Amino acid sequence: EVYIDSLSIPDEIYKGESFLVTTKIQSNVKTKAKLSLFSGSEKKSEEWVDLEVGENTFVFKDIQNSGGFKNYRAVLSCNTDSEIGNNEYTAFTSIEDVPKVLVIEGSSGEAAGFQSMLAQMGGDYTTVLPQDAPNTLQSMLEYQSIVLSNVYLADLPDGFVGQIENYVKNYGGGLIVTGGENAY
């Protein structure tokens, strides 16, 4: 008898992010089996695997380029298996858009290193000067994180300064402050 014991996938994944799908199979015999992985109706992988007596773990790597709710299904085919009703397992995940980051730079070009890093990671970011920073909580909440790159506090709009604590403390927004001659 062989059966799929579990199918593990991260609960939340960002669009374009690589992630692992782990299948655990129990077997009471040493045998070969065909293991297939589907995302929706699309076959992502199919391979012949060697099963040992006990627990067997197989890991697939995948990437999703479209957002939304996704299901993954593992299907096991084995000639020596007497009960095929336990040879399929389904798991679900949510594919989210890449988080938006707002980069506020004290002067033009101040955040070039940070922008380069975000670009290499496939980040979705917008860069503005202090006077163009959001001045309402609602406009700040469009971003998952805000980066202040050598920004003098007095150059930021009053609405931004008045809402940044609320944005971080009550709404979980990220805040990164990089120093320089104007920041501290």
GROMACS .gro file of C-alpha atoms in nm:
model
  184
    1GLU     CA    1   0.000   0.000   0.000
    2VAL     CA    2   0.121   0.351  -0.090
    3TYR     CA    3  -0.056   0.680  -0.028
    4ILE     CA    4   0.004   1.055  -0.032
    5ASP     CA    5   0.021   1.169   0.329
    6SER     CA    6   0.051   1.545   0.266
    7LEU     CA    7   0.109   1.820   0.012
    8SER     CA    8   0.267   2.137   0.154
    9ILE     CA    9   0.276   2.474  -0.016
   10PRO     CA   10   0.327   2.824   0.129
   11ASP     CA   11  -0.003   2.992   0.224
   12GLU     CA   12   0.089   3.314   0.045
   13ILE     CA   13   0.325   3.363  -0.247
   14TYR     CA   14   0.414   3.673  -0.447
   15LYS     CA   15   0.368   3.672  -0.822
   16GLY     CA   16   0.697   3.579  -0.991
   17GLU     CA   17   0.843   3.432  -0.671
   18SER     CA   18   0.999   3.085  -0.675
   19PHE     CA   19   0.860   2.847  -0.411
   20LEU     CA   20   0.864   2.480  -0.309
   21VAL     CA   21   0.584   2.224  -0.315
   22THR     CA   22   0.656   1.929  -0.084
   23THR     CA   23   0.483   1.593  -0.116
   24LYS     CA   24   0.509   1.326   0.154
   25ILE     CA   25   0.427   0.969   0.054
   26GLN     CA   26   0.391   0.670   0.286
   27SER     CA   27   0.469   0.323   0.157
   28ASN     CA   28   0.480  -0.022   0.316
   29VAL     CA   29   0.677  -0.165   0.021
   30LYS     CA   30   0.983  -0.069  -0.178
   31THR     CA   31   0.855   0.016  -0.526
   32LYS     CA   32   0.850   0.260  -0.818
   33ALA     CA   33   0.565   0.504  -0.872
   34LYS     CA   34   0.476   0.789  -1.104
   35LEU     CA   35   0.426   1.119  -0.920
   36SER     CA   36   0.251   1.403  -1.103
   37LEU     CA   37   0.200   1.760  -0.986
   38PHE     CA   38  -0.074   1.984  -1.124
   39SER     CA   39  -0.153   2.352  -1.074
   40GLY     CA   40  -0.518   2.375  -1.167
   41SER     CA   41  -0.544   2.167  -1.484
   42GLU     CA   42  -0.183   2.239  -1.591
   43LYS     CA   43   0.065   1.956  -1.537
   44LYS     CA   44   0.370   2.112  -1.374
   45SER     CA   45   0.581   1.800  -1.331
   46GLU     CA   46   0.575   1.425  -1.374
   47GLU     CA   47   0.848   1.185  -1.272
   48TRP     CA   48   0.909   0.826  -1.176
   49VAL     CA   49   1.018   0.802  -0.815
   50ASP     CA   50   1.168   0.525  -0.604
   51LEU     CA   51   0.968   0.468  -0.286
   52GLU     CA   52   1.128   0.322   0.022
   53VAL     CA   53   0.939   0.163   0.311
   54GLY     CA   54   0.812   0.441   0.540
   55GLU     CA   55   0.794   0.813   0.467
   56ASN     CA   56   0.923   0.948   0.135
   57THR     CA   57   0.957   1.321   0.065
   58PHE     CA   58   0.967   1.480  -0.280
   59VAL     CA   59   1.011   1.851  -0.345
   60PHE     CA   60   0.906   2.037  -0.658
   61LYS     CA   61   1.004   2.395  -0.740
   62ASP     CA   62   0.751   2.619  -0.909
   63ILE     CA   63   0.679   2.981  -0.998
   64GLN     CA   64   0.345   3.151  -1.065
   65ASN     CA   65   0.315   3.451  -1.294
   66SER     CA   66  -0.054   3.519  -1.244
   67GLY     CA   67  -0.226   3.620  -0.925
   68GLY     CA   68  -0.524   3.479  -0.741
   69PHE     CA   69  -0.629   3.165  -0.559
   70LYS     CA   70  -0.448   2.852  -0.689
   71ASN     CA   71  -0.483   2.484  -0.619
   72TYR     CA   72  -0.207   2.226  -0.642
   73ARG     CA   73  -0.275   1.855  -0.675
   74ALA     CA   74  -0.036   1.563  -0.642
   75VAL     CA   75  -0.134   1.233  -0.807
   76LEU     CA   76   0.044   0.903  -0.743
   77SER     CA   77   0.026   0.598  -0.977
   78CYS     CA   78   0.170   0.268  -0.860
   79ASN     CA   79   0.118  -0.086  -0.995
   80THR     CA   80   0.159  -0.253  -0.654
   81ASP     CA   81  -0.105  -0.034  -0.484
   82SER     CA   82  -0.440  -0.188  -0.388
   83GLU     CA   83  -0.623   0.130  -0.279
   84ILE     CA   84  -0.611   0.417  -0.531
   85GLY     CA   85  -0.855   0.639  -0.340
   86ASN     CA   86  -0.575   0.781  -0.125
   87ASN     CA   87  -0.332   0.854  -0.409
   88GLU     CA   88  -0.435   1.213  -0.467
   89TYR     CA   89  -0.392   1.519  -0.244
   90THR     CA   90  -0.487   1.885  -0.301
   91ALA     CA   91  -0.356   2.203  -0.136
   92PHE     CA   92  -0.438   2.569  -0.192
   93THR     CA   93  -0.247   2.898  -0.190
   94SER     CA   94  -0.292   3.263  -0.276
   95ILE     CA   95  -0.068   3.436  -0.529
   96GLU     CA   96  -0.033   3.805  -0.441
   97ASP     CA   97   0.095   4.095  -0.647
   98VAL     CA   98   0.452   4.205  -0.577
   99PRO     CA   99   0.441   4.454  -0.287
  100LYS     CA  100   0.469   4.820  -0.382
  101VAL     CA  101   0.747   5.024  -0.223
  102LEU     CA  102   0.768   5.403  -0.210
  103VAL     CA  103   1.122   5.544  -0.215
  104ILE     CA  104   1.151   5.905  -0.102
  105GLU     CA  105   1.495   6.047  -0.173
  106GLY     CA  106   1.628   6.366  -0.016
  107SER     CA  107   1.766   6.481  -0.350
  108SER     CA  108   1.758   6.335  -0.699
  109GLY     CA  109   1.983   6.027  -0.729
  110GLU     CA  110   2.018   5.987  -0.350
  111ALA     CA  111   1.854   5.641  -0.352
  112ALA     CA  112   2.024   5.496  -0.661
  113GLY     CA  113   2.177   5.203  -0.471
  114PHE     CA  114   1.849   5.113  -0.309
  115GLN     CA  115   1.664   5.142  -0.642
  116SER     CA  116   1.919   4.913  -0.805
  117MET     CA  117   1.867   4.653  -0.533
  118LEU     CA  118   1.487   4.669  -0.569
  119ALA     CA  119   1.513   4.640  -0.948
  120GLN     CA  120   1.736   4.330  -0.923
  121MET     CA  121   1.479   4.169  -0.692
  122GLY     CA  122   1.197   4.246  -0.937
  123GLY     CA  123   1.046   4.497  -0.696
  124ASP     CA  124   0.762   4.732  -0.782
  125TYR     CA  125   0.873   5.073  -0.659
  126THR     CA  126   0.807   5.442  -0.714
  127THR     CA  127   1.060   5.715  -0.639
  128VAL     CA  128   0.963   6.070  -0.540
  129LEU     CA  129   1.121   6.375  -0.382
  130PRO     CA  130   1.006   6.480  -0.032
  131GLN     CA  131   0.762   6.746  -0.151
  132ASP     CA  132   0.582   6.477  -0.358
  133ALA     CA  133   0.545   6.232  -0.069
  134PRO     CA  134   0.189   6.122   0.012
  135ASN     CA  135   0.014   6.351   0.258
  136THR     CA  136  -0.277   6.126   0.359
  137LEU     CA  137  -0.290   5.787   0.528
  138GLN     CA  138  -0.499   5.650   0.241
  139SER     CA  139  -0.232   5.738  -0.016
  140MET     CA  140   0.042   5.594   0.210
  141LEU     CA  141  -0.147   5.264   0.238
  142GLU     CA  142  -0.105   5.207  -0.136
  143TYR     CA  143   0.250   5.099  -0.046
  144GLN     CA  144   0.358   4.804   0.167
  145SER     CA  145   0.678   4.984   0.264
  146ILE     CA  146   0.824   5.334   0.253
  147VAL     CA  147   1.195   5.411   0.227
  148LEU     CA  148   1.334   5.748   0.333
  149SER     CA  149   1.677   5.798   0.177
  150ASN     CA  150   1.859   6.087   0.346
  151VAL     CA  151   1.542   6.294   0.384
  152TYR     CA  152   1.525   6.603   0.605
  153LEU     CA  153   1.209   6.589   0.818
  154ALA     CA  154   1.110   6.951   0.746
  155ASP     CA  155   1.104   6.876   0.371
  156LEU     CA  156   0.820   6.623   0.409
  157PRO     CA  157   0.453   6.731   0.391
  158ASP     CA  158   0.278   6.778   0.727
  159GLY     CA  159   0.025   6.507   0.641
  160PHE     CA  160   0.303   6.254   0.583
  161VAL     CA  161   0.480   6.338   0.910
  162GLY     CA  162   0.148   6.329   1.098
  163GLN     CA  163   0.049   5.986   0.962
  164ILE     CA  164   0.376   5.790   0.944
  165GLU     CA  165   0.344   5.654   1.299
  166ASN     CA  166  -0.015   5.545   1.231
  167TYR     CA  167   0.093   5.386   0.900
  168VAL     CA  168   0.357   5.175   1.076
  169LYS     CA  169   0.202   5.111   1.417
  170ASN     CA  170  -0.164   5.050   1.329
  171TYR     CA  171  -0.150   4.934   0.967
  172GLY     CA  172   0.176   4.736   0.963
  173GLY     CA  173   0.344   4.945   0.693
  174GLY     CA  174   0.719   4.902   0.662
  175LEU     CA  175   0.953   5.194   0.713
  176ILE     CA  176   1.323   5.202   0.628
  177VAL     CA  177   1.529   5.513   0.696
  178THR     CA  178   1.876   5.541   0.548
  179GLY     CA  179   2.104   5.805   0.689
  180GLY     CA  180   2.308   6.080   0.548
  181GLU     CA  181   2.391   6.440   0.626
  182ASN     CA  182   2.020   6.538   0.618
  183ALA     CA  183   1.850   6.238   0.778
  184TYR     CA  184   1.982   6.243   1.133
   0.00000   0.00000   0.00000
